[in-house]
XYZ file of C-alpha atoms in Angstrom:
597
model
C 96.092 64.004 131.194
C 99.774 64.395 131.990
C 100.045 62.871 135.443
C 102.695 60.160 135.405
C 106.479 60.121 135.446
C 106.392 58.022 132.228
C 104.393 60.675 130.378
C 106.604 63.463 131.665
C 109.814 61.755 130.551
C 108.324 61.178 127.128
C 107.345 64.834 126.777
C 110.853 65.825 127.814
C 112.293 63.484 125.181
C 110.125 65.030 122.489
C 111.624 68.395 123.329
C 115.148 66.877 123.421
C 114.660 65.586 119.837
C 113.773 69.056 118.539
C 116.859 70.514 120.319
C 119.172 67.667 119.222
C 120.165 66.868 122.798
C 121.715 63.637 124.026
C 120.711 64.191 127.651
C 119.078 66.575 130.099
C 120.203 67.081 133.734
C 117.573 68.325 136.203
C 119.070 69.204 139.576
C 117.266 69.955 142.835
C 118.284 73.564 143.060
C 116.749 76.971 142.437
C 118.384 80.221 141.195
C 119.673 80.822 144.725
C 121.440 77.499 145.305
C 118.994 76.753 148.140
C 118.749 73.424 149.902
C 114.967 73.624 150.209
C 113.218 75.201 147.263
C 109.858 76.768 146.450
C 107.393 74.675 144.385
C 108.364 76.450 141.124
C 111.782 74.880 141.163
C 110.905 71.359 142.240
C 111.593 70.115 138.743
C 113.598 67.080 139.765
C 110.667 65.923 141.918
C 108.197 66.621 139.082
C 110.184 64.654 136.452
C 111.123 61.736 138.694
C 108.567 61.373 141.531
C 111.374 61.384 144.137
C 110.663 64.060 146.729
C 113.825 64.117 148.894
C 115.604 67.407 149.406
C 118.736 66.296 147.495
C 119.079 64.567 144.181
C 119.701 64.968 140.467
C 117.675 63.413 137.693
C 119.301 62.618 134.329
C 117.355 61.622 131.213
C 118.736 60.400 127.924
C 116.751 59.261 124.891
C 116.920 55.651 126.109
C 117.649 55.698 129.846
C 117.062 57.657 133.070
C 118.903 57.741 136.357
C 118.749 59.571 139.661
C 121.626 60.378 142.000
C 120.983 61.019 145.680
C 122.931 60.641 148.957
C 122.773 58.095 151.771
C 119.948 59.860 153.616
C 117.620 58.906 150.838
C 118.827 55.509 149.553
C 115.893 53.566 150.932
C 113.244 56.230 150.298
C 114.443 56.840 146.723
C 114.427 53.121 145.915
C 110.806 52.957 146.969
C 109.676 56.094 145.188
C 111.495 55.263 141.934
C 110.112 51.747 141.848
C 108.008 51.225 138.743
C 109.719 54.003 136.803
C 112.641 53.639 134.426
C 114.924 55.558 136.763
C 117.992 53.738 137.916
C 118.986 54.689 141.499
C 122.544 55.902 141.724
C 123.772 55.843 145.322
C 125.982 58.891 145.457
C 129.116 58.670 147.511
C 129.642 54.926 147.106
C 132.844 53.910 145.346
C 130.976 51.740 142.811
C 128.625 54.552 141.819
C 129.675 56.413 138.597
C 129.454 60.201 138.507
C 126.843 61.781 136.242
C 129.525 62.587 133.680
C 130.970 59.074 133.738
C 127.523 57.562 133.302
C 126.633 59.895 130.428
C 129.929 59.142 128.776
C 128.927 55.490 128.714
C 125.331 56.091 127.727
C 126.128 58.504 124.873
C 129.215 56.740 123.598
C 127.564 55.381 120.430
C 124.981 58.183 120.168
C 125.043 60.877 117.518
C 123.897 63.709 119.839
C 126.640 64.638 122.323
C 125.146 67.759 123.814
C 123.887 67.767 127.425
C 121.486 70.437 128.702
C 121.055 71.898 132.187
C 119.183 75.089 133.191
C 121.950 77.592 133.899
C 119.731 79.579 136.292
C 119.474 76.661 138.765
C 123.097 75.499 138.946
C 125.944 77.374 140.648
C 128.653 78.670 138.325
C 131.325 76.544 139.937
C 129.267 73.375 139.640
C 128.470 74.105 135.997
C 132.125 74.685 135.112
C 133.135 71.454 136.904
C 130.409 69.513 135.086
C 131.475 70.981 131.792
C 135.063 69.751 132.288
C 133.936 66.309 133.497
C 131.628 65.834 130.508
C 134.428 66.725 128.108
C 136.723 64.239 129.716
C 134.037 61.524 129.845
C 133.594 61.374 126.077
C 133.840 64.752 124.389
C 130.386 65.774 125.588
C 129.383 69.415 125.592
C 127.220 71.269 128.136
C 124.454 73.680 127.200
C 123.292 76.025 129.976
C 121.106 78.552 128.094
C 117.788 76.671 128.123
C 115.264 75.706 130.801
C 113.923 72.277 129.761
C 111.034 72.436 132.236
C 109.774 75.651 130.617
C 108.834 73.555 127.578
C 107.387 70.492 129.240
C 105.921 71.439 132.675
C 102.346 72.546 132.164
C 100.748 74.583 134.938
C 104.106 75.119 136.521
C 103.899 77.124 139.782
C 104.971 80.774 139.617
C 107.484 82.626 141.664
C 106.011 82.716 145.214
C 104.450 85.990 146.306
C 104.350 85.694 150.094
C 104.376 88.936 152.073
C 107.707 89.992 153.688
C 107.769 90.901 157.399
C 110.308 92.998 159.353
C 112.162 90.934 161.928
C 112.160 93.054 165.133
C 115.390 94.255 166.781
C 114.418 92.523 169.981
C 115.119 89.232 168.202
C 117.718 90.318 165.605
C 119.991 92.196 167.969
C 121.707 94.280 165.300
C 120.382 96.812 162.788
C 120.588 95.944 159.091
C 122.555 99.123 158.402
C 125.230 97.961 160.900
C 125.393 94.483 159.263
C 125.888 96.176 155.870
C 128.749 98.216 157.320
C 130.367 94.988 158.531
C 129.807 93.354 155.139
C 131.447 96.333 153.361
C 134.472 96.126 155.706
C 134.799 92.463 154.800
C 134.527 93.301 151.094
C 137.307 95.862 151.386
C 139.515 93.238 152.929
C 138.894 91.218 149.746
C 139.544 94.277 147.581
C 135.973 94.227 146.279
C 133.743 97.287 145.725
C 130.520 95.347 146.071
C 128.850 91.953 145.878
C 125.773 90.139 144.637
C 124.004 88.138 147.382
C 121.867 85.247 146.158
C 121.499 82.986 149.220
C 118.042 83.634 150.553
C 118.914 83.171 154.246
C 121.878 85.576 153.807
C 119.511 88.187 152.395
C 116.944 87.709 155.172
C 119.664 87.888 157.844
C 121.374 90.991 156.350
C 118.104 92.953 156.013
C 116.361 91.701 159.165
C 113.417 90.593 157.036
C 111.589 87.264 156.994
C 109.202 85.669 154.499
C 107.253 82.471 153.787
C 108.184 81.553 150.233
C 109.890 78.259 151.172
C 108.269 75.567 153.267
C 109.496 75.604 156.906
C 112.121 78.303 156.243
C 111.173 81.959 156.742
C 112.944 83.379 153.651
C 111.729 85.173 150.484
C 112.826 84.995 146.884
C 115.097 87.921 146.120
C 118.600 89.155 145.246
C 120.617 91.805 147.107
C 123.176 93.960 145.342
C 125.550 95.697 147.744
C 127.718 98.424 146.157
C 130.121 100.866 147.829
C 127.461 103.566 148.198
C 124.175 101.810 147.358
C 122.223 98.730 148.395
C 119.368 97.341 146.200
C 116.910 94.551 147.022
C 115.561 92.872 143.892
C 112.165 91.467 144.846
C 108.693 91.463 143.342
C 107.022 94.554 144.576
C 103.766 92.893 145.565
C 105.632 91.172 148.391
C 106.485 94.453 150.155
C 104.047 96.062 152.542
C 104.190 99.772 153.237
C 105.833 98.947 156.546
C 108.534 96.901 154.848
C 109.160 99.645 152.228
C 109.472 102.326 154.884
C 111.732 100.119 156.993
C 114.084 99.426 154.019
C 114.242 103.055 153.198
C 115.168 103.880 156.801
C 118.055 101.396 156.560
C 119.262 102.895 153.257
C 118.070 100.039 150.996
C 116.530 100.679 147.538
C 114.189 98.194 145.853
C 113.711 96.969 142.287
C 111.826 94.132 140.639
C 113.234 90.590 140.940
C 113.563 90.148 137.212
C 115.778 93.229 136.848
C 118.825 91.800 138.641
C 120.529 90.651 135.419
C 120.106 94.114 133.889
C 121.459 95.687 137.087
C 124.583 93.547 136.891
C 125.152 94.606 133.279
C 124.825 98.269 134.340
C 126.800 97.934 137.594
C 129.119 100.968 137.764
C 131.818 99.917 140.206
C 135.335 98.740 139.229
C 134.694 95.185 140.427
C 132.162 92.940 142.140
C 132.561 89.909 144.391
C 130.584 86.875 143.235
C 130.723 83.552 145.026
C 130.918 80.878 142.251
C 129.451 78.322 144.655
C 126.403 80.545 145.307
C 125.746 82.566 142.167
C 124.121 80.671 139.286
C 126.041 80.459 136.006
C 123.563 82.607 134.140
C 124.007 85.575 136.468
C 127.748 85.009 136.663
C 127.968 85.813 132.931
C 126.004 89.079 133.275
C 128.664 91.084 135.093
C 130.555 93.466 132.720
C 133.193 94.489 135.276
C 136.013 92.597 136.879
C 134.691 89.780 139.029
C 136.365 88.945 142.359
C 135.740 85.244 142.727
C 135.690 84.627 146.461
C 133.412 83.254 149.163
C 130.611 85.460 150.383
C 131.630 87.094 153.667
C 128.059 87.001 154.937
C 127.988 83.360 155.945
C 130.939 83.851 158.340
C 129.206 86.820 159.947
C 125.757 85.283 160.184
C 126.738 81.988 161.815
C 128.340 83.650 164.837
C 125.310 84.573 166.907
C 125.132 87.826 168.824
C 124.076 87.975 172.453
C 120.422 88.715 171.585
C 120.283 85.753 169.190
C 121.897 83.460 171.807
C 119.382 84.554 174.484
C 116.585 83.985 171.968
C 117.823 80.474 171.202
C 117.749 79.612 174.949
C 114.239 80.993 175.302
C 113.022 79.131 172.195
C 114.633 75.887 173.385
C 112.922 76.292 176.765
C 109.465 76.559 175.215
C 110.319 73.796 172.769
C 111.393 71.596 175.703
C 108.107 72.129 177.458
C 106.246 70.976 174.288
C 108.576 67.951 173.959
C 108.067 66.847 177.591
C 104.280 67.119 177.193
C 104.625 65.087 173.976
C 106.841 62.365 175.403
C 104.599 61.908 178.432
C 101.586 61.685 176.148
C 103.314 59.065 174.001
C 103.884 56.924 177.077
C 100.179 56.799 177.842
C 98.652 56.995 174.350
C 100.557 54.196 172.553
C 99.542 51.417 174.991
C 95.910 52.469 174.596
C 96.145 51.838 170.823
C 95.089 53.790 167.792
C 98.224 55.900 167.368
C 100.212 56.095 164.097
C 103.263 57.910 162.825
C 101.054 60.632 161.355
C 98.835 61.004 164.440
C 101.796 61.576 166.773
C 103.286 64.072 164.300
C 100.042 66.061 164.439
C 100.045 65.842 168.253
C 103.574 67.211 168.493
C 102.723 70.050 166.153
C 99.652 70.929 168.240
C 101.753 71.095 171.434
C 104.344 73.347 169.776
C 101.594 75.550 168.472
C 100.574 76.290 172.052
C 103.992 77.888 172.723
C 104.621 81.621 172.614
C 106.291 82.987 169.409
C 105.813 79.730 167.529
C 105.607 80.239 163.739
C 105.635 76.703 162.408
C 107.858 73.606 161.968
C 111.517 74.072 160.989
C 111.231 70.979 158.747
C 108.741 68.208 158.099
C 108.640 65.933 161.115
C 110.340 62.552 160.815
C 108.220 60.124 162.866
C 109.671 56.714 162.055
C 108.559 53.543 163.826
C 110.360 50.209 163.730
C 111.779 49.552 160.216
C 110.967 53.059 159.080
C 113.577 54.353 161.549
C 116.243 52.964 159.233
C 115.164 55.454 156.527
C 117.195 58.471 157.578
C 114.862 61.126 156.185
C 111.617 59.193 156.275
C 108.445 61.240 156.426
C 105.160 59.373 157.000
C 102.401 59.557 154.386
C 98.876 58.205 154.354
C 100.222 55.262 152.278
C 103.182 54.477 154.554
C 101.700 55.370 157.956
C 102.486 52.640 160.522
C 100.440 51.891 163.595
C 102.478 52.158 166.773
C 102.702 49.157 169.043
C 103.884 49.049 172.685
C 107.241 47.574 171.648
C 110.317 48.567 169.673
C 111.787 51.966 168.877
C 110.178 55.149 167.570
C 112.509 57.812 166.099
C 111.130 61.374 166.115
C 113.232 64.105 164.491
C 111.480 67.455 164.602
C 111.873 71.156 165.135
C 110.169 74.487 165.457
C 110.507 77.969 164.040
C 110.110 80.592 166.764
C 110.526 84.298 166.355
C 113.513 84.133 168.659
C 115.127 80.893 167.470
C 115.039 77.673 165.441
C 115.005 74.270 167.080
C 116.101 70.827 165.834
C 115.849 67.762 168.106
C 115.783 63.977 167.711
C 114.757 61.517 170.333
C 114.512 57.762 169.934
C 111.832 56.344 172.216
C 111.315 52.856 173.509
C 107.597 52.142 173.183
C 107.939 48.902 175.130
C 110.315 45.930 175.112
C 113.321 46.282 172.801
C 115.817 43.689 171.571
C 119.417 43.371 172.774
C 120.553 44.548 169.307
C 118.433 47.653 169.688
C 119.822 48.295 173.168
C 123.431 47.966 172.049
C 122.876 50.283 169.064
C 120.961 52.817 171.215
C 123.629 52.890 173.905
C 126.452 53.191 171.338
C 124.675 56.160 169.760
C 124.207 57.736 173.189
C 127.918 57.257 173.951
C 128.774 58.877 170.560
C 126.498 61.796 171.334
C 127.972 62.314 174.801
C 131.562 62.114 173.617
C 131.045 64.989 171.228
C 129.261 67.038 173.931
C 132.269 66.426 176.237
C 134.841 67.433 173.657
C 137.289 70.317 174.256
C 139.062 71.550 171.108
C 141.253 74.397 169.863
C 139.605 77.420 168.262
C 139.640 77.076 164.478
C 139.358 73.316 164.389
C 137.043 72.130 161.605
C 134.100 69.854 162.101
C 135.814 67.080 160.138
C 138.543 67.025 162.776
C 135.906 66.548 165.475
C 133.750 64.000 163.702
C 135.712 60.881 164.643
C 135.324 61.636 168.359
C 131.671 60.701 168.009
C 132.052 57.859 165.595
C 134.764 56.011 167.491
C 132.198 54.795 170.007
C 130.167 53.263 167.189
C 133.169 51.925 165.364
C 134.029 49.868 168.476
C 130.722 48.001 167.957
C 131.186 47.685 164.197
C 128.561 50.339 163.593
C 128.579 53.485 161.488
C 126.308 56.021 159.706
C 126.783 57.791 156.411
C 125.213 61.176 157.114
C 126.941 64.089 158.892
C 127.196 64.304 162.674
C 126.228 67.956 162.860
C 125.154 71.074 160.983
C 124.640 74.719 161.803
C 121.238 76.082 162.808
C 119.831 79.552 161.987
C 118.273 82.117 164.270
C 114.682 82.021 163.040
C 116.138 81.019 159.696
C 117.263 77.852 157.966
C 117.497 74.725 160.143
C 120.618 73.901 158.065
C 122.969 76.882 158.178
C 126.515 77.714 157.280
C 129.553 75.929 155.941
C 130.618 74.612 159.301
C 129.617 70.975 159.561
C 130.701 67.973 161.636
C 131.119 65.129 159.131
C 133.590 62.578 157.755
C 133.907 64.396 154.380
C 136.403 67.249 154.513
C 134.734 70.534 155.480
C 137.435 73.046 156.408
C 135.154 75.751 157.899
C 136.475 76.519 161.381
C 134.482 76.244 164.593
C 134.191 79.573 166.483
C 132.496 80.643 169.675
C 128.904 81.688 169.070
C 128.227 79.100 166.396
C 125.329 76.711 166.712
C 125.659 73.113 165.591
C 123.787 69.893 166.018
C 125.090 66.631 167.529
C 123.225 63.763 165.919
C 124.951 60.410 165.500
C 122.853 57.484 164.533
C 122.608 53.788 163.578
C 120.245 52.420 160.897
C 119.586 48.721 160.413
C 117.638 48.385 157.173
C 114.325 46.641 157.557
C 114.462 46.566 161.356
C 115.061 49.859 163.218
C 116.915 53.177 163.433
C 118.420 55.168 166.313
C 119.390 58.850 166.382
C 119.862 61.216 169.335
C 120.206 64.902 168.534
C 120.735 68.074 170.538
C 121.456 71.566 169.205
C 124.657 72.933 170.734
C 126.340 76.263 170.914
C 130.123 76.696 170.771
C 131.372 78.511 173.900
C 134.822 79.337 175.290
C 136.541 76.738 177.480
C 139.953 78.158 178.427
C 142.942 80.074 177.093
C 146.430 78.811 177.732
C 149.906 79.460 176.242
C 148.832 76.909 173.637
C 145.927 79.089 172.472
C 142.204 79.414 172.938
C 140.099 76.329 173.447
C 136.377 75.823 172.954
C 133.647 73.418 174.063
C 129.971 72.750 173.451
C 126.982 73.735 175.543
C 123.578 72.064 174.970
C 120.837 74.435 174.000
C 118.261 71.615 173.691
C 116.275 70.868 176.847
C 114.639 67.481 176.718
C 115.266 64.150 178.497
C 117.059 61.356 176.697
C 115.181 58.029 177.022
C 116.976 55.912 179.628
C 114.920 52.731 179.113
C 117.000 51.290 176.181
C 120.304 52.160 177.847
C 122.747 49.391 178.818
C 124.171 51.321 181.801
C 127.250 49.143 181.984
C 128.336 50.315 178.522
C 128.590 53.902 179.763
C 131.792 55.159 181.325
C 131.759 57.054 184.592
C 132.406 60.233 182.663
C 129.501 59.561 180.362
C 127.117 58.776 183.227
C 128.205 61.951 185.006
C 127.487 63.988 181.898
C 124.058 62.416 181.453
C 123.147 63.027 185.072
C 124.299 66.629 184.852
C 122.421 67.202 181.615
C 119.228 65.666 182.999
C 119.464 67.780 186.174
C 119.779 70.899 184.041
C 116.817 69.842 181.943
C 114.695 69.239 185.027
C 115.717 72.480 186.706
C 114.961 74.497 183.598
C 111.666 72.920 182.548
C 109.982 71.944 185.831
C 108.759 75.467 186.745
C 106.734 75.547 183.492
C 105.048 72.143 183.870
C 101.963 71.029 185.729
C 102.206 68.448 188.524
C 101.757 65.353 186.286
C 104.220 66.523 183.633
C 106.685 67.508 186.349
C 106.401 64.074 187.981
C 106.943 62.363 184.645
C 109.999 64.537 184.007
C 111.462 63.751 187.392
C 111.243 60.009 186.697
C 112.726 60.364 183.218
C 115.642 62.514 184.350
C 116.537 60.217 187.248
C 120.186 59.756 188.133
C 122.116 56.755 186.915
C 124.549 55.222 189.345
C 128.015 56.582 188.667
C 130.209 54.121 190.578
């Protein structure tokens, strides 16, 4: 029975021999360039055993390697142990690129062709890889075959979850109005139409939601917007009569998912906009007209929330905050009594969120990481790894909920009892970093990269740092990771604008001992306008106390203590009316004022 990574690699190599291939690259993506993918496209996980959300497996006839980023270095090392995969720590100066590694591995080999499935790699990425492989050793890239089609028995099919209409009371703008705005943006780019592949862009544009991807309410489809016609390419069994009638009322036709390539070949307009970073290289080749290669305008429209979406976020955060307070109070009493583990507390938090109005499920798999597991940035407890919680040390809980009116993402690091001086210093430095970003005032149009150092400087003073980003956008009952705007060290030029949501989540991770992260979801709001221009600031949407027990108060400036006191007063004022006496009493104690002087 084919059930091991070793057997799967061997089966892949048998196919490679028949195709005269030197190597196969299996990325993490799907035909829509999604971050989180449906089971059908989890080929990299299937061939390697590594289940992180980001990574690329590469197999030659003699060797295998897997590239992933800093979030998964520790987890990947553990999951790849016992296989022939070599872990390649992406982003480190000593780590070769995939092309460089293949150039070395295939230098003396007869077969110089490298295969990748062209339907699961963006056109821009495929073209860049093609150039890099040529430079690395005269290697050629083949994109017209799906290796997994030949080796993955019982592969899951395209998901067939039912699509639901997202009500106007939560969306705030009709789909037909959004399409008008998209067409105006296309005209500014001198484009007659566009192909939309990003699943959250499609869901947002049409005010539809689905359940084809874990934790993200999207559905597998394409959307073709022409000057006079809009067509949704989706398997018909996913559409209820209500959804069909709704789409017709908004002027949207439907066709089967598999017909999108044919529609591109028959597209009758003069030109079409296709985003090379979004559209896979197979579909990019199908267009018979002029192609306007430009960024999709939808992302820029979607990430600026309308007033209905902003109000929904605040309501969702309020209910989520109630669940979090109940959870944190329960943690304080349950852990000293014994018997709690990382998995048991994850289930408890989920049960408390489930009690809240409009709750639809988690926005991502909960990270409940105790002690040394806290150093694994994207650790998820399993039955095999599940640690028992003791009344000492730090517990990191990163979690979120999908509500009909908003998506939440929050991290709190909790002192379960006595903590070391090292843990206190790290925790307080992370808190300072978090507060400094919340306090920041900045000019409209500044990018997240320009803001990132404001948070990190507080950690750098202590000789500390983290390799992940400081913040990412959050969708409105959509993807928990949204948009091109990010706060991170790597250059991301997308500008910050009022109405955008973004997280604030600095951290410190000491391998083998502990991890700290504190995260709120923020919204960008106006600050002031002067002769120097318009300035913006952040407002916390998240409502939940920040644990004061590990704080070295003397490390906080007066400004930082004032912010923390103000934030905690706001949290108490907002949540207290919805709590019973015991929960309200616990909240009062845990939002107590710190001395400012």
